[in-house]
Structures are given as structure tokens and as C-alpha cells.
C-alpha positions as CSV (number, residue, x, y, z in Angstrom):
1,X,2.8,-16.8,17.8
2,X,3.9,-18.8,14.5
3,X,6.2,-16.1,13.0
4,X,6.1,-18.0,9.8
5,X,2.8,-16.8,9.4
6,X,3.2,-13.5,9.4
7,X,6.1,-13.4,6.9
8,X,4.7,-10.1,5.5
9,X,5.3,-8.1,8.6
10,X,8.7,-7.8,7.4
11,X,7.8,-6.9,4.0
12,X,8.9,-3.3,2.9
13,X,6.1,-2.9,0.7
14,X,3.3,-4.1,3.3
15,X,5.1,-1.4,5.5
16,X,4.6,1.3,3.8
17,X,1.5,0.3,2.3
18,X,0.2,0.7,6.1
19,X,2.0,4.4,6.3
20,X,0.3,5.1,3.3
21,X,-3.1,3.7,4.4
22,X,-2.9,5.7,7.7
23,X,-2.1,8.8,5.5
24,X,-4.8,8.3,3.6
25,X,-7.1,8.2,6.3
26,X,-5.9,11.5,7.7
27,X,-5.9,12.9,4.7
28,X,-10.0,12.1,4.2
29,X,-10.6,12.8,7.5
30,X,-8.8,16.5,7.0
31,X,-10.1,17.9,3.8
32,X,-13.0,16.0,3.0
33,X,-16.0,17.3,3.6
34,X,-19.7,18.1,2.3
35,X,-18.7,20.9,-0.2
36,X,-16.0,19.0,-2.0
37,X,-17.5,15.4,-1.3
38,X,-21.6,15.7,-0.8
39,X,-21.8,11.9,-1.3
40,X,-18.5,10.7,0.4
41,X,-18.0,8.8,-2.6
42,X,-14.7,10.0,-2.7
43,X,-13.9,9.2,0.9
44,X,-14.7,5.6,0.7
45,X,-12.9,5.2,-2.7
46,X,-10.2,6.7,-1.3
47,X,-9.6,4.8,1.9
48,X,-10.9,1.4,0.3
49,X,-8.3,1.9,-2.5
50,X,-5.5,2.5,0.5
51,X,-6.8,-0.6,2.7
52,X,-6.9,-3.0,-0.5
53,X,-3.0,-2.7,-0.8
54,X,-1.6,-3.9,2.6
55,X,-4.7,-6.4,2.6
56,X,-4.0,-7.8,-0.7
57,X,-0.2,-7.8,0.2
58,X,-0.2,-9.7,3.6
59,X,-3.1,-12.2,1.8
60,X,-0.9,-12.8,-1.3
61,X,2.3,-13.2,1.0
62,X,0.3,-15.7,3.2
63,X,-0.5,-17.7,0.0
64,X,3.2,-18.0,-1.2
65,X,3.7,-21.6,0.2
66,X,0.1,-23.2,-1.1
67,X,0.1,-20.7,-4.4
68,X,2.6,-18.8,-6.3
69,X,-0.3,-17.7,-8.9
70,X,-2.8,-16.3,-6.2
71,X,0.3,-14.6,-4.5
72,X,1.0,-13.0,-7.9
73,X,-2.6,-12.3,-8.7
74,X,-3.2,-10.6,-4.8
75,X,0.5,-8.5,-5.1
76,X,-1.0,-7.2,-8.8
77,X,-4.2,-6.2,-7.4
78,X,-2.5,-4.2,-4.4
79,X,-0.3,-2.5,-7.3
80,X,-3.7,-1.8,-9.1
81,X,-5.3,-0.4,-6.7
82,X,-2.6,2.1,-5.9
83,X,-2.4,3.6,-8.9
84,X,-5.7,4.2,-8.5
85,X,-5.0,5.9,-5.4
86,X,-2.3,7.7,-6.9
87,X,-4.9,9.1,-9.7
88,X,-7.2,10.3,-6.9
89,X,-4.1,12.7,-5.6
90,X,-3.2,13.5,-9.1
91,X,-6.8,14.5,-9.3
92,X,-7.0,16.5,-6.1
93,X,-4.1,18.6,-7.4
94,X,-5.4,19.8,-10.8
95,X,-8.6,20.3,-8.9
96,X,-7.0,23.1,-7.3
97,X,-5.3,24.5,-10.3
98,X,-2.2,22.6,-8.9
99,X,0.3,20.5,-10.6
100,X,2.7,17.4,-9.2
101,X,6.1,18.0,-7.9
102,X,8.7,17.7,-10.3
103,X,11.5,14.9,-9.9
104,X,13.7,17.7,-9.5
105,X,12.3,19.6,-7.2
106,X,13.9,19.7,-3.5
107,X,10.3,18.6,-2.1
108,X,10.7,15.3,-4.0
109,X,13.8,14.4,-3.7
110,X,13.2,15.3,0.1
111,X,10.1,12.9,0.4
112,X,11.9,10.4,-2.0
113,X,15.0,10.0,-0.3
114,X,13.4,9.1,3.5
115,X,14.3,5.1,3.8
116,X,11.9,2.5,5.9
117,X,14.1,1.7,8.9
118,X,14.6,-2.5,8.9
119,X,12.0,-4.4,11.0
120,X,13.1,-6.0,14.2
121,X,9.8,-7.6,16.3
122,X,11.8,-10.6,17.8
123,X,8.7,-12.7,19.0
124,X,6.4,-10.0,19.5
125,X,5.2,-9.0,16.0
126,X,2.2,-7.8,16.6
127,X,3.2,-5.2,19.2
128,X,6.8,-4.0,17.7
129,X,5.3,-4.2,14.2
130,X,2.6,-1.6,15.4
131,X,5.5,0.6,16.9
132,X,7.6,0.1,13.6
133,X,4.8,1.5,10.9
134,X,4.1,4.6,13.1
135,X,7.8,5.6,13.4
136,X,7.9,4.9,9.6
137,X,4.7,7.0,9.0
138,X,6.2,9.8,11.5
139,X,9.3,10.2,9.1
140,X,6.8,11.9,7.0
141,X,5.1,14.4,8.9
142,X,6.4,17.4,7.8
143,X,4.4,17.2,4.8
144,X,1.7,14.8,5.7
145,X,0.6,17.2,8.6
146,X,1.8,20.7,7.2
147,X,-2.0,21.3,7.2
148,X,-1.9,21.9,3.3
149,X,-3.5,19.9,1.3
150,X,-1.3,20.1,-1.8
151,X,1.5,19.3,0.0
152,X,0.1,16.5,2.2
153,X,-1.4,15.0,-1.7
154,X,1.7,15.7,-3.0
155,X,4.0,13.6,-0.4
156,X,1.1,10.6,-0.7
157,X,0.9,10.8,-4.5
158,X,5.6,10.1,-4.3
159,X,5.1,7.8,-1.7
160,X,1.8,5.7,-3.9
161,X,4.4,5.9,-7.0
162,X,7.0,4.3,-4.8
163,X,5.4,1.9,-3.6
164,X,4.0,0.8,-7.2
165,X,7.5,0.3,-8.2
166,X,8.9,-1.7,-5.0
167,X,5.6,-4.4,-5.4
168,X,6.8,-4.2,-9.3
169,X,10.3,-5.3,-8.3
170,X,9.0,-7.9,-5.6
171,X,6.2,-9.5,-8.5
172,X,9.0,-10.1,-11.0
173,X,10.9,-12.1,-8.1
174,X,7.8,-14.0,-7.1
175,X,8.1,-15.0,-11.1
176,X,11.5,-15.7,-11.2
177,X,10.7,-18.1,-7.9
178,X,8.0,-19.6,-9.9
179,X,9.9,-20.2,-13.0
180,X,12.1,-22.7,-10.8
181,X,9.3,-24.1,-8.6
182,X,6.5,-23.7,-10.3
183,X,3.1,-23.6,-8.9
184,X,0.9,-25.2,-6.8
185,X,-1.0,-27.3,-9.3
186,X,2.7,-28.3,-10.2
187,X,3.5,-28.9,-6.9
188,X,0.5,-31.4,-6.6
189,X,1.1,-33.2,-10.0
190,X,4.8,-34.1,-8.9
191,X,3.4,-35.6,-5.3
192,X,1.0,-37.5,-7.3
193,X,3.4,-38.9,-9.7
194,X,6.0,-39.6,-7.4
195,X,3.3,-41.5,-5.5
196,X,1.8,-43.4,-8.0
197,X,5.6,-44.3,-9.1
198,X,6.3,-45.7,-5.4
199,X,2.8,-47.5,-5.3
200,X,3.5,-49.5,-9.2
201,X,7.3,-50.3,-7.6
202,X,5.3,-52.0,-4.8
203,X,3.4,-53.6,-7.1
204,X,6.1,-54.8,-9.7
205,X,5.6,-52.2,-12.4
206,X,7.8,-53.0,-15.5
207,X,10.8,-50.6,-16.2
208,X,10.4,-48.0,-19.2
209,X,12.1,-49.7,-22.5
210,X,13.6,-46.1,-23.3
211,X,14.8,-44.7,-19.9
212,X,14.5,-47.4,-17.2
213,X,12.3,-45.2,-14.7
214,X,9.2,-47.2,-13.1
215,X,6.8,-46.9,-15.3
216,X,2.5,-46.3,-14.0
217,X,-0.8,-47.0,-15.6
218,X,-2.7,-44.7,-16.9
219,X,-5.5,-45.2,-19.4
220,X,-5.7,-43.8,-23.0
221,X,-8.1,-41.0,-23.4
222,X,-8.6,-41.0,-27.6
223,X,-8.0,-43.3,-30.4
224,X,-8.3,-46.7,-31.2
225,X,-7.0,-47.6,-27.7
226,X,-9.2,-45.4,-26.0
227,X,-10.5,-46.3,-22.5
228,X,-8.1,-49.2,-22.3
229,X,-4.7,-49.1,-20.0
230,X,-1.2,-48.9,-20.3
231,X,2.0,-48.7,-19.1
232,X,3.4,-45.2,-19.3
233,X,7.2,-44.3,-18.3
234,X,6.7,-42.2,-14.9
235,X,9.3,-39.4,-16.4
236,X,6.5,-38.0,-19.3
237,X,6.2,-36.0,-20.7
238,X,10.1,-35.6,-20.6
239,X,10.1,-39.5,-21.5
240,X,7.4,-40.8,-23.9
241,X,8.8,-44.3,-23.2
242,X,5.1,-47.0,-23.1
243,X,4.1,-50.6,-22.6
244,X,1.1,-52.9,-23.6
245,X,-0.4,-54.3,-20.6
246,X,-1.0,-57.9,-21.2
């Protein structure tokens, strides 16, 4: 197996986006039922919203080498649709005259404090990374299988606020990486320039009159010159350096 391909296995966030996706599940399974949810709109919402974030995660990570903006745009939509998910516990509670634990209560700070344990699948990622999300999911089951609901909604609706924040932190370093590299229609433009730089060396391009880079043809798109070619200097726009072609 190409482990490069799977980079997100070892992604905190994809982690626990599967605990929370398993929980979710459980959860539905447990205290949905025909009374409360006649139409199982609320199921499906429910365990959509949970699958969308680990899917949009390990898509968006598998995009990060081709394009930075789709891996931004796929993390934000797994961040969007936990809060979404996060709303549908907040929701459950006050249905049930019940209110979210406080930040200072010994319950969160309980839930809050449990740490994901590091990865280590060696070559066999599929198999160790299985094991790795059900010992992470297991660190919660004191509240996730208490058999009350409020407590079970409560842990999920921490662990879906957690989450939001850790795919916040790992969005603004997926900027910060495409501030230096830029993207992937970036990417392409540089190739092509560098390229067509090589091929006008081949072909004896002149030298630009203002920085002495190889300089490439390209063909005016508006005014007088219009339609007709030139020589431009292969460092624009940094350099603005042209020629006539006689």
C-alpha cells in the first residue's frame, strides 16, 4: 500500500471525526425511534452530517498535493457540517428541558481532557488504523454508553465543538502553506513559464533590456498592438521589461 496516499490516517482530526461518526451512529440507533422521529428525518440528518466530516477530511487531505483551494474548501465543509451536528445535540438537550454542560463542570473538563493516543500503523494502515479509532472511541464510553441520552448528547456535543476548533487550527495552516506555495493554478502557471522560458533559450530568445532574464512571446490582447506579438521579459509581472519583434 502507498502510505502517501493515505496521509489522513494520521490526521487527529480525521480520527476523531471517525469516533464521532461511530458515536453518532450509536446514538441514532439508541434513542431514535418512531415517537420522537416518525419520518427518520432526523436520523439521516444526523448520521449524514457525522459521515460528511471524516469524508470531506480524508478527500481534502488527498487533494493537498494537486490543490490547496479544494483541500481548504473540503476541510471547511467538514467544519460546517459539524456544527451542524453540534446544533442537533444542542437541540436534543433543550428538547428534554435540558441544558449543555458548563466549561466548568467536572463532566467537561472530564470529557475535554481525554487525549487521542498518536497513530502508529507501520505498513498496515488499514488494519492498525481500524484498531486505533476504536480504542480512541472506547476512551469515551463512560458517557457515550451510560445509556442516557443527555449524557451520551452531551459528551458528542464537547467532542463536535472540539473537533471544530482542531480542523480551525489545521485550515489556517493549510493557508499559511498556501501563502508560500500557492495553489495549483499557480503551480501550473510557473511549469508553463519556466517551459516556455527553456523552449525561446532553444530558440535564441533575446535577453530582457531591464533585467537580462530570457524573455517569451506572447501576443497583445488590447490596444493598438492588439493581436500582434511580442517579446515579453519571462520574470512579469515582477519584471515589465518588452521587445518589438522585428
Amino acid at each position: 500500500m502507498e502510505i502517501s496516499r493515505f496521509g489522513f490516517y494520521w490526521l487527529d482530526t480525521w480520527v476523531l471525526a471517525n469516533v464521532i461518526q461511530l458515536a453518532t451512529q450509536d446514538f441514532c440507533v439508541s434513542y431514535l425511534n418512531h415517537d420522537n422521529d416518525p419520518c427518520g428525518r432526523q436520523f439521516d440528518q444526523m448520521t449524514m452530517a457525522a459521515r460528511s466530516a471524516p469524508a470531506n477530511i480524508a478527500e481534502g487531505s488527498s487533494r493537498h498535493s494537486t490543490s490547496k483551494e479544494t483541500e481548504m474548501k473540503l476541510t471547511d465543509v467538514a467544519r460546517a457540517t459539524l456544527a451542524e451536528l453540534a446544533n442537533d445535540y444542542l437541540n436534543w438537550l433543550l428538547r428534554h428541558e435540558n441544558i449543555p454542560w458548563s466549561v466548568q463542570s467536572a463532566e467537561y473538563q472530564a470529557v475535554n481532557s481525554i487525549r487521542l493516543d498518536r497513530p502508529d500503523y507501520n505498513d498496515d494502515v488499514l488494519h492498525k488504523s481500524s484498531i486505533h479509532i476504536l480504542a480512541q472511541k472506547h476512551k469515551f464510553d463512560k458517557w457515550l454508553k451510560s445509556g442516557n441520552s443527555l449524557v451520551a448528547a452531551n459528551c458528542l456535543l464537547v467532542l463536535c465543538n472540539r473537533l471544530i476548533q482542531m480542523i480551525s487550527r489545521q485550515i489556517e495552516r493549510q493557508l499559511d502553506t498556501f501563502k508560500v506555495e500557492g495553489g495549483f493554478t499557480e503551480g501550473l502557471t510557473a511549469e508553463r513559464l519556466a517551459y516556455r522560458s527553456q523552449q525561446n533559450e532553444q530558440a535564441g530568445a533575446p535577453a530582457c533590456p531591464l533585467c537580462g532574464k530570457p524573455m517569451i512571446k506572447r501576443v497583445a490582447k488590447k490596444g493598438v498592438n492588439s493581436g500582434k506579438e511580442f517579446w515579453s521579459c519571462s520574470g512579469y509581472p515582477e519584471c515589465n521589461g518588452t521587445r518589438k519583434i522585428n
